[in-house]
Coordinates of C-alpha atoms in Angstrom, one line a residue:
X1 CA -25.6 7.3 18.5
X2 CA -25.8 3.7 18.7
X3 CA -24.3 3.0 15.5
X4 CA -21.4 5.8 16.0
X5 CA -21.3 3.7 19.3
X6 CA -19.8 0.7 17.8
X7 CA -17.7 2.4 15.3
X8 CA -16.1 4.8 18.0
X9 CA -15.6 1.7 20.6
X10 CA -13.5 -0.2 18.4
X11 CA -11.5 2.5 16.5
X12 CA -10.2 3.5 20.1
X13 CA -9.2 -0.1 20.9
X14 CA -7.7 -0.5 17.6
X15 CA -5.7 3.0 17.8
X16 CA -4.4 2.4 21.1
X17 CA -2.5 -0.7 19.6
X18 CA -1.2 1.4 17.4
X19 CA 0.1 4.2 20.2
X20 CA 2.3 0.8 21.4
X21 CA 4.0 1.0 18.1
X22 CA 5.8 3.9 19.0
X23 CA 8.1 2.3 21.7
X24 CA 10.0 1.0 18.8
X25 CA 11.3 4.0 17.8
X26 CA 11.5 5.1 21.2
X27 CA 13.6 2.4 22.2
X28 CA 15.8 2.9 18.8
X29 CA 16.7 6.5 20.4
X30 CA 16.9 4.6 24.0
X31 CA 19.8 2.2 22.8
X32 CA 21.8 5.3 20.9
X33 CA 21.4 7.6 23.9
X34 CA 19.3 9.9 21.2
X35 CA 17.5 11.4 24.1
X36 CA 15.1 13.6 22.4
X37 CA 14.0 11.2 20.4
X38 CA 13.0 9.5 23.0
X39 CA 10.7 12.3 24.9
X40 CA 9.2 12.7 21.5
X41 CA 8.3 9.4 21.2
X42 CA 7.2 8.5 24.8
X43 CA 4.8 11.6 24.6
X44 CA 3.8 11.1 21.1
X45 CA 2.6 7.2 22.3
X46 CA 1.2 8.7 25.4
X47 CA -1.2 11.0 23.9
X48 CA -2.3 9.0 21.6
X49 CA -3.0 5.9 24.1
X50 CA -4.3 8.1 26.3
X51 CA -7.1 9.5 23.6
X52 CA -7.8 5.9 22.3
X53 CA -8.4 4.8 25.5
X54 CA -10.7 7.9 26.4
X55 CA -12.4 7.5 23.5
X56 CA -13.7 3.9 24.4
X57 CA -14.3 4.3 27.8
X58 CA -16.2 7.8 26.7
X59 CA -18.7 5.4 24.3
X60 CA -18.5 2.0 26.4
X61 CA -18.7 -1.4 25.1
X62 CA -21.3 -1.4 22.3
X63 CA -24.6 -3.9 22.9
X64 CA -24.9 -4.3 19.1
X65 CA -23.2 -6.5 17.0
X66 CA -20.5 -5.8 14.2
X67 CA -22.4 -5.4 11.0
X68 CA -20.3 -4.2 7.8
X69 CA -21.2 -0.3 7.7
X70 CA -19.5 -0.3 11.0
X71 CA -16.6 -2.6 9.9
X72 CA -16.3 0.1 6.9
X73 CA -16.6 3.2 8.8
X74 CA -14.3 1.7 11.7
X75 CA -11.7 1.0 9.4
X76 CA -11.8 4.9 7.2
X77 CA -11.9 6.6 10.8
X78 CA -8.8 4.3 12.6
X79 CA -6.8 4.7 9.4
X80 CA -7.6 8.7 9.6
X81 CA -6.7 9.1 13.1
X82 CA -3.8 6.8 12.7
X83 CA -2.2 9.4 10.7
X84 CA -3.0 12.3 12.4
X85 CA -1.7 10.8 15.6
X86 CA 1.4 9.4 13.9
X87 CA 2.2 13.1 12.4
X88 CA 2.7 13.9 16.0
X89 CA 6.0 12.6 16.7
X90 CA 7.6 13.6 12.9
X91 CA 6.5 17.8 13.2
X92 CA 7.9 17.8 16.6
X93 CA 11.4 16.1 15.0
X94 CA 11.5 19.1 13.1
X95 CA 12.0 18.2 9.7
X96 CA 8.9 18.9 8.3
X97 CA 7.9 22.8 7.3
X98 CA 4.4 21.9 8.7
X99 CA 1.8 19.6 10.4
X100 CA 0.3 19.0 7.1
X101 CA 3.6 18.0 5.4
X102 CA 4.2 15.7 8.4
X103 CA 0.7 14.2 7.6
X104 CA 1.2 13.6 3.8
X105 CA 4.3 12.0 5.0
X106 CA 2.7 9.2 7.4
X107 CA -0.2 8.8 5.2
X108 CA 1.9 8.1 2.2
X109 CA 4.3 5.9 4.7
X110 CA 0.9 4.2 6.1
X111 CA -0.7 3.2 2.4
X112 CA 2.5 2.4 1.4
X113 CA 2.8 5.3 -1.3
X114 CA 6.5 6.2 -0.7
X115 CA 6.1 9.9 -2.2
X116 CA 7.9 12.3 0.9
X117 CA 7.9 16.1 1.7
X118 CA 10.8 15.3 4.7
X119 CA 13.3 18.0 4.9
X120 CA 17.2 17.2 4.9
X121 CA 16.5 12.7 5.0
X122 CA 19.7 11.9 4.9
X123 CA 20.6 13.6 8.6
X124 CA 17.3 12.3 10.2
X125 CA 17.8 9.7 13.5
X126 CA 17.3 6.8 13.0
X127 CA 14.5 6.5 15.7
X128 CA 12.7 8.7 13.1
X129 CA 14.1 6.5 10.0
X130 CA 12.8 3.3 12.2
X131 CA 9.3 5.3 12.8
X132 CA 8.7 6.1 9.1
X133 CA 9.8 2.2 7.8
X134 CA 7.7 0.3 10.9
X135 CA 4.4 2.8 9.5
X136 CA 5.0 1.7 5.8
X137 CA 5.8 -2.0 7.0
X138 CA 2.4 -2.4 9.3
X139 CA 0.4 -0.1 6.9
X140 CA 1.5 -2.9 4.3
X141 CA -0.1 -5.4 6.2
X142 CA -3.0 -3.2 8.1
X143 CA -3.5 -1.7 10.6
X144 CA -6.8 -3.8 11.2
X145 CA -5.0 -7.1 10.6
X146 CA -2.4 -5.9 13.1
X147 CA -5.3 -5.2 16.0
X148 CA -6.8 -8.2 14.8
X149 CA -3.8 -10.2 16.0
X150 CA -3.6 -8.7 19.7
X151 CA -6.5 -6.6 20.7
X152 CA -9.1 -7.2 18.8
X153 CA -11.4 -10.7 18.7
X154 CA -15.1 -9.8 18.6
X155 CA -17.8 -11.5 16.7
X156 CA -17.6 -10.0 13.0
X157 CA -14.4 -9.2 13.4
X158 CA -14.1 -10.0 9.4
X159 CA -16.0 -7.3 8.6
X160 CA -13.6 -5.2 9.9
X161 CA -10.7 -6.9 8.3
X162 CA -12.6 -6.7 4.7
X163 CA -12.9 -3.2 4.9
X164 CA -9.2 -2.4 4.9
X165 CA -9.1 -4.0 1.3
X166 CA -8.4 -7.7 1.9
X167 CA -11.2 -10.2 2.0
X168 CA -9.0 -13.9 1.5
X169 CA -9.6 -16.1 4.5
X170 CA -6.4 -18.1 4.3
X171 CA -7.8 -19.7 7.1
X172 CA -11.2 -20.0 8.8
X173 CA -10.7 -17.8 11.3
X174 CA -9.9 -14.4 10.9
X175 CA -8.1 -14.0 13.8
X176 CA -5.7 -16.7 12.6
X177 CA -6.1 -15.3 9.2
X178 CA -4.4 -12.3 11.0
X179 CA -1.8 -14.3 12.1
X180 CA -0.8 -16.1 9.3
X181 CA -0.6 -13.0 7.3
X182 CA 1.9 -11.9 10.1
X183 CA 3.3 -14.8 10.3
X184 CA 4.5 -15.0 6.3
X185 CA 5.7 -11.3 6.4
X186 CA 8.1 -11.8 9.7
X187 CA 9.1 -14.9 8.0
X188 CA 10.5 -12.8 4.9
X189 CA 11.5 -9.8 7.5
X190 CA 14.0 -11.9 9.1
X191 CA 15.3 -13.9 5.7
X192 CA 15.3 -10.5 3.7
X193 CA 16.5 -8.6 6.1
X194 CA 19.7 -10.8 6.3
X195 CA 20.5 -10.6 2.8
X196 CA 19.8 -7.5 2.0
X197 CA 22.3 -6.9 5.0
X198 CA 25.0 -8.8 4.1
X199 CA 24.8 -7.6 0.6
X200 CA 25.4 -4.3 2.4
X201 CA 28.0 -5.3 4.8
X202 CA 30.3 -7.3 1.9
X203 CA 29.6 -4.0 -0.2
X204 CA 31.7 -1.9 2.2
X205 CA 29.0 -0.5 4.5
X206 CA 29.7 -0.6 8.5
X207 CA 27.8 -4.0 10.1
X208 CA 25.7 -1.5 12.4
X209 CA 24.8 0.6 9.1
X210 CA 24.5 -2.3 7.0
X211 CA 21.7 -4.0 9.8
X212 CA 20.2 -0.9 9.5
X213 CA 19.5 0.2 6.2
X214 CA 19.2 -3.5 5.6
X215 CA 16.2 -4.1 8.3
X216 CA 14.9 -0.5 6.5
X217 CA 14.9 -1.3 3.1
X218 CA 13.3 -4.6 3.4
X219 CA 10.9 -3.1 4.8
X220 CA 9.9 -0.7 2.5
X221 CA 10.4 -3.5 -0.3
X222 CA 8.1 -5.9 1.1
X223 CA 5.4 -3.3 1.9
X224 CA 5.9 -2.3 -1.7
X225 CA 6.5 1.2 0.2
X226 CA 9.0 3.0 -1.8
X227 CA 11.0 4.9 1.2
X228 CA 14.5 4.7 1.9
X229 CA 16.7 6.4 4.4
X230 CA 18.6 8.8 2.1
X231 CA 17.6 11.2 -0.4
X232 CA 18.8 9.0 -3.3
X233 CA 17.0 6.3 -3.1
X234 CA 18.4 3.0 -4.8
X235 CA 21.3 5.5 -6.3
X236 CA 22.4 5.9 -3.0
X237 CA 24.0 1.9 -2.8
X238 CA 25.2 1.9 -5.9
X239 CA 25.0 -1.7 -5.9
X240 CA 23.4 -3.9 -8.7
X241 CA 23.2 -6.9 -6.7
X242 CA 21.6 -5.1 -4.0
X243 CA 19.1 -3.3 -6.2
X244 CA 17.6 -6.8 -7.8
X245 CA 17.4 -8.1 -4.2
X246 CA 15.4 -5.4 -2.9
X247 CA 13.0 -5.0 -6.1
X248 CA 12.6 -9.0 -5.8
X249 CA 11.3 -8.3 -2.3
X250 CA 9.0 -5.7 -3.6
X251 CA 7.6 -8.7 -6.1
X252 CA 6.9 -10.7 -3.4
X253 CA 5.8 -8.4 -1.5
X254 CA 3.1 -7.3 -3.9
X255 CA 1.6 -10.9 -4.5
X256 CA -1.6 -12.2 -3.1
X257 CA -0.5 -13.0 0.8
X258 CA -3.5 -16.0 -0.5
X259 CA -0.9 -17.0 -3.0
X260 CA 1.9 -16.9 -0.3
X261 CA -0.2 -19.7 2.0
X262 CA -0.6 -21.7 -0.9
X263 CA 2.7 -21.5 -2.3
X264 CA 3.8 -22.4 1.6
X265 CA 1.0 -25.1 1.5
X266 CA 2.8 -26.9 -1.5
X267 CA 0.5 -26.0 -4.0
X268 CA 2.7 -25.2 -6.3
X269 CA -0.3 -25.7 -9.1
X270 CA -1.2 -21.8 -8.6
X271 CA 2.1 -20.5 -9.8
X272 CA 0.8 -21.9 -13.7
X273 CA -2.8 -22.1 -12.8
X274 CA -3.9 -18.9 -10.8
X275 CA -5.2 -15.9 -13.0
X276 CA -3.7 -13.2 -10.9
X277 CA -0.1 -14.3 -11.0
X278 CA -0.2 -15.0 -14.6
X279 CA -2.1 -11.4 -15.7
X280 CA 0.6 -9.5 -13.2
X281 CA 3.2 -11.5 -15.5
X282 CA 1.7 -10.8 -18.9
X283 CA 1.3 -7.2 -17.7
X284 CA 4.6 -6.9 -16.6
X285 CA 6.2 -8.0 -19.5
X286 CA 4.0 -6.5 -22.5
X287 CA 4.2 -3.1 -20.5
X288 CA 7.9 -3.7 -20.6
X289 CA 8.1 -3.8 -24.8
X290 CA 7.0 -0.5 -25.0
X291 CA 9.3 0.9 -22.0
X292 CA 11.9 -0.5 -23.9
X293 CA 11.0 1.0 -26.9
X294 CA 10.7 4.4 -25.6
X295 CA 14.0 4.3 -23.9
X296 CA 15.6 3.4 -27.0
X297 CA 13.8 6.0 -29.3
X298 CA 15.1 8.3 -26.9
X299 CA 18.7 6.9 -26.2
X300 CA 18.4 7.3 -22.8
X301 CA 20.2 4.2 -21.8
X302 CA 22.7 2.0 -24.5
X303 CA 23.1 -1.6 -24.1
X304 CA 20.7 -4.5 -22.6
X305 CA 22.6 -4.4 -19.3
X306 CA 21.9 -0.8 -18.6
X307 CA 17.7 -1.2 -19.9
X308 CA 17.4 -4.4 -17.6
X309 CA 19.3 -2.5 -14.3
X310 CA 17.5 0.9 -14.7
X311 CA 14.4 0.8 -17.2
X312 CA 12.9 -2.9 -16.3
X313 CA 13.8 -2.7 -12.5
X314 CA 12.1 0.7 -12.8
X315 CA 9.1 -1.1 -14.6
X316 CA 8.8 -3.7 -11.7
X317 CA 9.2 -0.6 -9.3
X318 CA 5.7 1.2 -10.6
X319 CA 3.9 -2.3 -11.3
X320 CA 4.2 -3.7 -7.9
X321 CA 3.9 0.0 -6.2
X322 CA 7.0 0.1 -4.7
X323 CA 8.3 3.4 -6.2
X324 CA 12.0 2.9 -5.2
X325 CA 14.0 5.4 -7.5
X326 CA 16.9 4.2 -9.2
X327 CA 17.1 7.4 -11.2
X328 CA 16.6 10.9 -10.4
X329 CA 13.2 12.6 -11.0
X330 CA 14.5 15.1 -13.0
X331 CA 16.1 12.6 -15.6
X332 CA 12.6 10.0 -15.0
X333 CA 10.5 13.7 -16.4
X334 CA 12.9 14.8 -18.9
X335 CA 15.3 11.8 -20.3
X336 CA 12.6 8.8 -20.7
X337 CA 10.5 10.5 -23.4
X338 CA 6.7 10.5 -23.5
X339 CA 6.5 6.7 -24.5
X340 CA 8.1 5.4 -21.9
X341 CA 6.6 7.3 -19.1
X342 CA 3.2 6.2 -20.5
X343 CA 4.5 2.4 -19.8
X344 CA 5.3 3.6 -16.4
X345 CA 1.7 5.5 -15.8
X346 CA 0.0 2.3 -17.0
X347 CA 2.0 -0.1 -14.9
X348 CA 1.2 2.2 -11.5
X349 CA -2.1 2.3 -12.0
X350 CA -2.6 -1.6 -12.9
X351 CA -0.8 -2.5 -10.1
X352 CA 0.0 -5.6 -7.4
X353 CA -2.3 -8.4 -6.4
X354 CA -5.6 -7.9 -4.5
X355 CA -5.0 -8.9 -0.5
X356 CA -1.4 -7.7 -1.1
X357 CA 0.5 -5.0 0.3
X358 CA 0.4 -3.4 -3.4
X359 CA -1.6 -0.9 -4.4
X360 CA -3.5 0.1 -8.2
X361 CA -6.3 -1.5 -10.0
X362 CA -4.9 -5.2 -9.0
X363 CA -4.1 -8.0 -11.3
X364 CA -7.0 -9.8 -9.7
X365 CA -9.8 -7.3 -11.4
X366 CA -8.1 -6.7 -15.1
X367 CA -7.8 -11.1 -15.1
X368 CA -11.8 -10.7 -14.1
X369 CA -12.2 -8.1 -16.9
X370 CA -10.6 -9.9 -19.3
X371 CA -12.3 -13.6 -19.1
X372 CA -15.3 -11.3 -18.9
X373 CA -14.5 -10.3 -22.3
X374 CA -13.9 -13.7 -23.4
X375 CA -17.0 -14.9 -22.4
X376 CA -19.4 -12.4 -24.1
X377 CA -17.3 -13.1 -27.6
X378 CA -18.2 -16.8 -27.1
X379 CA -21.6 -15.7 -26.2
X380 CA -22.4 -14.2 -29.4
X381 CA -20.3 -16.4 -31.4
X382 CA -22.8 -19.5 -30.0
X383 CA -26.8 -19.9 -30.2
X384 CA -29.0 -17.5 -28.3
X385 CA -30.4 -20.8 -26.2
X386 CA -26.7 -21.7 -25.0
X387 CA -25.8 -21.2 -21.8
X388 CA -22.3 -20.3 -21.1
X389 CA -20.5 -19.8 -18.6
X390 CA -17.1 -19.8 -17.4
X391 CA -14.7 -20.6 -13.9
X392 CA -11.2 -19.1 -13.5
X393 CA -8.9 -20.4 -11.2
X394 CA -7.7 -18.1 -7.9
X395 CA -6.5 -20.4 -5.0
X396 CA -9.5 -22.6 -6.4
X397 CA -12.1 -22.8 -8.9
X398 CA -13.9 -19.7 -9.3
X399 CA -17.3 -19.3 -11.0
X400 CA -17.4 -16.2 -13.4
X401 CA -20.3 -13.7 -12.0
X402 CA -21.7 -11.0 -13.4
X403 CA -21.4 -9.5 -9.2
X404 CA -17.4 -10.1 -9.8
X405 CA -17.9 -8.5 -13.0
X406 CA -19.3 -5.4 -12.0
X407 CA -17.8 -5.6 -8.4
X408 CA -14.4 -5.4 -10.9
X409 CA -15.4 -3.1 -13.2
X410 CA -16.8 -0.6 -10.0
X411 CA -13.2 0.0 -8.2
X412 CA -11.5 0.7 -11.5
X413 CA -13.3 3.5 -12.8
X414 CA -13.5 4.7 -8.9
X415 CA -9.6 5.2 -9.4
X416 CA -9.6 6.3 -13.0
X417 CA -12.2 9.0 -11.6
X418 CA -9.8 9.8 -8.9
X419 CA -6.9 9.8 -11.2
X420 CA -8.5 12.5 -13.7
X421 CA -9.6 14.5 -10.3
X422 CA -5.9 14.7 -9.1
X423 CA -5.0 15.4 -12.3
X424 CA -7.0 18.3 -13.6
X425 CA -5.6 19.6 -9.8
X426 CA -2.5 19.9 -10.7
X427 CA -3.1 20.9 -14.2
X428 CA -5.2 23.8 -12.9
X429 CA -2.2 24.8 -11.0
X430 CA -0.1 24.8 -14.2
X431 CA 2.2 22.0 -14.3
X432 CA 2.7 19.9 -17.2
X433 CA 0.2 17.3 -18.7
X434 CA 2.5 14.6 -19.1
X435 CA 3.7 14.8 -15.3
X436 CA 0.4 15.6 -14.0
X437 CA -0.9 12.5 -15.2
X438 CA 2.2 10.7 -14.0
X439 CA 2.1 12.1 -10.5
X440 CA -1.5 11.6 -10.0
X441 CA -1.3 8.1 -11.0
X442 CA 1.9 8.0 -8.6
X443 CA -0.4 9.1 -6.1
X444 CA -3.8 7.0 -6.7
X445 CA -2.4 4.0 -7.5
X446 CA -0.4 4.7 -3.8
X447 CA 3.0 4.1 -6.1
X448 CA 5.5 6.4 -4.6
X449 CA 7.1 7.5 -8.2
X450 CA 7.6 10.8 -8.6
X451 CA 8.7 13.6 -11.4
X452 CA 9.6 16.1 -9.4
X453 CA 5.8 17.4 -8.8
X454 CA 6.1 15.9 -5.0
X455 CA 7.7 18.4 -3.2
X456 CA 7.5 20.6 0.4
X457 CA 6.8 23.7 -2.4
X458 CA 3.4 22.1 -3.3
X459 CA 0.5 24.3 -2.9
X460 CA -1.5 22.9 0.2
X461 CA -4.0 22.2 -1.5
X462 CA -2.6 19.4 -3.7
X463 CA -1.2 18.2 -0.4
X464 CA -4.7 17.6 0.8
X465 CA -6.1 16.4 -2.2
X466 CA -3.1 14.0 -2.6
X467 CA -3.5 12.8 1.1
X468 CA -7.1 11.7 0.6
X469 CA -6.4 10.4 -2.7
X470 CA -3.6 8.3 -1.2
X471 CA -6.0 7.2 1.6
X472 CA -9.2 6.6 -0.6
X473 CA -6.9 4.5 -3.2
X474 CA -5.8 2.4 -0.5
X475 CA -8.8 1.7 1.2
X476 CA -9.8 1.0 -1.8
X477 CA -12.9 3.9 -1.6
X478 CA -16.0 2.1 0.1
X479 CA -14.4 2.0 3.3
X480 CA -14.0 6.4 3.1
X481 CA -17.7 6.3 1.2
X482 CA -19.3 4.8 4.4
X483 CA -17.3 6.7 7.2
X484 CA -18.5 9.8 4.7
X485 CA -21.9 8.7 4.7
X486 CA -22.2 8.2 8.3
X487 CA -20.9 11.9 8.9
X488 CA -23.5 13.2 6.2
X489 CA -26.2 11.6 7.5
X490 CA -25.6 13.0 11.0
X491 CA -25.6 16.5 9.4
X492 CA -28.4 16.1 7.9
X493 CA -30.5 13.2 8.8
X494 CA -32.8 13.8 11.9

């Protein structure tokens, strides 16, 4: 009890910062006269304030200390209740068939996924449009680093921040490494916001929808999210200029926020020098030759103009996570051919930067992998008595471990084995290979792409099994081992 004690404590001080979130959206509804949206979201945020707060006061104030199993566990069970509590507001808008499509929904908003089971989008409020962008936009970020920043500053508090998947200290403190993370992202909210606004606005859409779906899709960009306010996605725009901008976002969005501070520092060095940046470019591009390839084996698209707007924007789309659509799913399943789609697979499940708001393997680990290999040929390749080793270069000079190594090496094959479980699911339920595979990845890798699988029709049990896999994969798995562990042991432990 003493150890559930802590954990309990500060998941109810952390949730209850997150009931405040929904006055946004309540105040959305508030300035549009949109009523009932208000009620939903002034009881949705006082329920769940109301249980965060009896859940603290229930514990009291722990006497013990932070230690990391309780940073771990805290952060599994606050993102876990998050969602349940933030399902509230979206089953009683009534565009969700159930409570558990509602919950797929936030938790694929919250790690940033972007796959959706919504009913009818394009006729939602848009206090429920602002609701499902502000949960992709602080899920980006965290919901840790978000209490970190105004309600939580305890001892240890980094232990709690490192179990949400992030463990750079731009700065010493944590708290202010909270900060500055919020700092840099409502930096690029207010400048990407603007353009991708005015791009709107000059492209013929009304300066209140234009604000709108410009404040929106930033923030799904940025949070490398993948949602947008209409069932069309990109298509919907039908705006090239528009469609760069907003997948540019996403490529920011999915760097290092430690590569941010130092880019914003002057250290310009890193954009040559640092190992993640350049792997997530040579990725990129030599996933891009055989995308390319496939498209034009299949004739799919003619000309370079037409590859660069659809087939590499699509490519940057499933590398940095994002998952915004600027084709339909039935033509992504059934036009792109086999080769193609494998590019796409492999670029989901590589994924963004480590400490981003990207999800995937990160460029960080296969960088790490690869010197790894490196170092072993020049191990052989030199006498038995040498003694080699080797630094990389990540912010600053890193030496080559075999604990980074096998720290590396550990979280990929955790989501490889979670990408074979989600895809033997669906297989077992008879669809396809090829967009099993694909849709699994989608869902891992928390990349928002989608075949068609994704839909309200989806037996429920893919929908729970693609809910924890979205929540594991962002998490990034130890954080849902521990919480799991805790719960075992109290089972069975005397």
């Amino acid at each position: 009890m003493k150890e559930w004690r802590v954990i309990l404590y500060y998941t109810g001080r952390t949730l209850f910062g997150f009931a405040l979130l929904m006055v946004v959206p309540a105040l959305v509804g508030l300035v549009e006269g949109d009523y009932s949206s208000v009620a939903i979201f002034v009881f949705s945020a006082g329920l769940t304030a109301t249980f965060a707060q009896l859940l603290s006061l229930a514990v009291g104030r722990p006497e013990r200390q932070l230690e990391w199993k309780h940073g771990l566990a805290i952060v599994a069970l606050t993102w876990l209740l998050a969602t349940l509590f933030g399902a509230v507001p979206d089953v009683l808008s009534g565009y969700y068939l159930s409570y558990l499509d509602a919950v797929f929904d936030v938790m694929s908003g919250f790690t940033t996924t972007g796959l959706t089971l919504i009913q009818h989008p394009d006729t939602i409020s848009d206090a429920l449009n602002t609701w499902r962008f502000l949960l992709t936009y602080v899920g980006g970020q965290g919901i840790i680093v978000m209490a970190l920043v105004f309600f939580v500053n305890e001892v240890g508090a980094f232990k709690i921040y490192a179990g949400e998947g992030k463990d750079e200290r731009l700065l010493p403190n944590v708290r202010n490494t909270a900060r500055e993370i919020w700092r840099i992202s409502l930096t690029y909210l207010v400048i990407g916001s603007l353009l991708l606004s005015a791009v709107l606005w000059f492209g013929g859409l009304a300066a209140p929808r234009a604000v709108l779906n410009g404040v929106w899709m930033f923030m799904s960009a940025w949070s490398t999210g993948g949602f947008a306010p209409h069932s069309e996605n990109l298509l919907y725009y039908h705006n090239a200029f528009f469609e760069y901008a907003a997948t540019g976002f996403a490529v920011l969005g999915s760097l290092n926020f430690a590569f941010h501070h130092a880019l914003w520092q002057g250290k310009w060095k890193e954009i040559r020098r640092n190992l993640e940046f350049l792997t997530f470019v040579f990725t990129l591009n030599f996933l891009w030759i055989f995308v390319a390839v496939g498209l034009i084996k299949t004739g799919a698209y003619n000309g370079l103009v037409s590859l660069m707007r659809i087939g590499y924007l699509e490519l940057v789309s499933a590398h940095t996570t994002t998952g915004f659509m600027s084709v339909y799913a039935g033509q992504l399943a059934h036009s792109w051919g086999n080769v193609a789609l494998i590019g796409l697979t492999v670029a989901m499940m590589l994924g963004g930067s480590a400490s981003s708001t990207a999800g995937g393997f990160k460029a960080l680990r296969i960088g790490i992998l690869w010197k790894a290999l490196v170092l072993d040929v020049r191990r052989f390749l030199l006498p038995e008595s040498a003694v080699v080793r080797m630094r990389f270069h990540h912010i600053s000079d890193v030496l080559l471990t075999d604990e980074r190594v096998k720290a590396a090496a550990l979280i990929i094959i955790l989501y490889l084995i979670t990408w074979a479980i989600g895809s033997m699911t669906l297989l077992l339920y008879g669809y396809p290979l090829g967009m099993s595979l694909f849709e699994a990845a989608s869902a891992t890798a928390n990349a928002g792409l989608s075949t068609g699988v994704t839909s309200a029709a989806m037996p429920w049990v893919i929908k729970v099994v693609f809910t924890l896999m979205m929540w594991m994969g962002r998490l990034e798995f130890l954080s849902v081992f521990v919480f799991f562990s805790y719960i075992v042991r109290g089972v069975f432990d005397r």
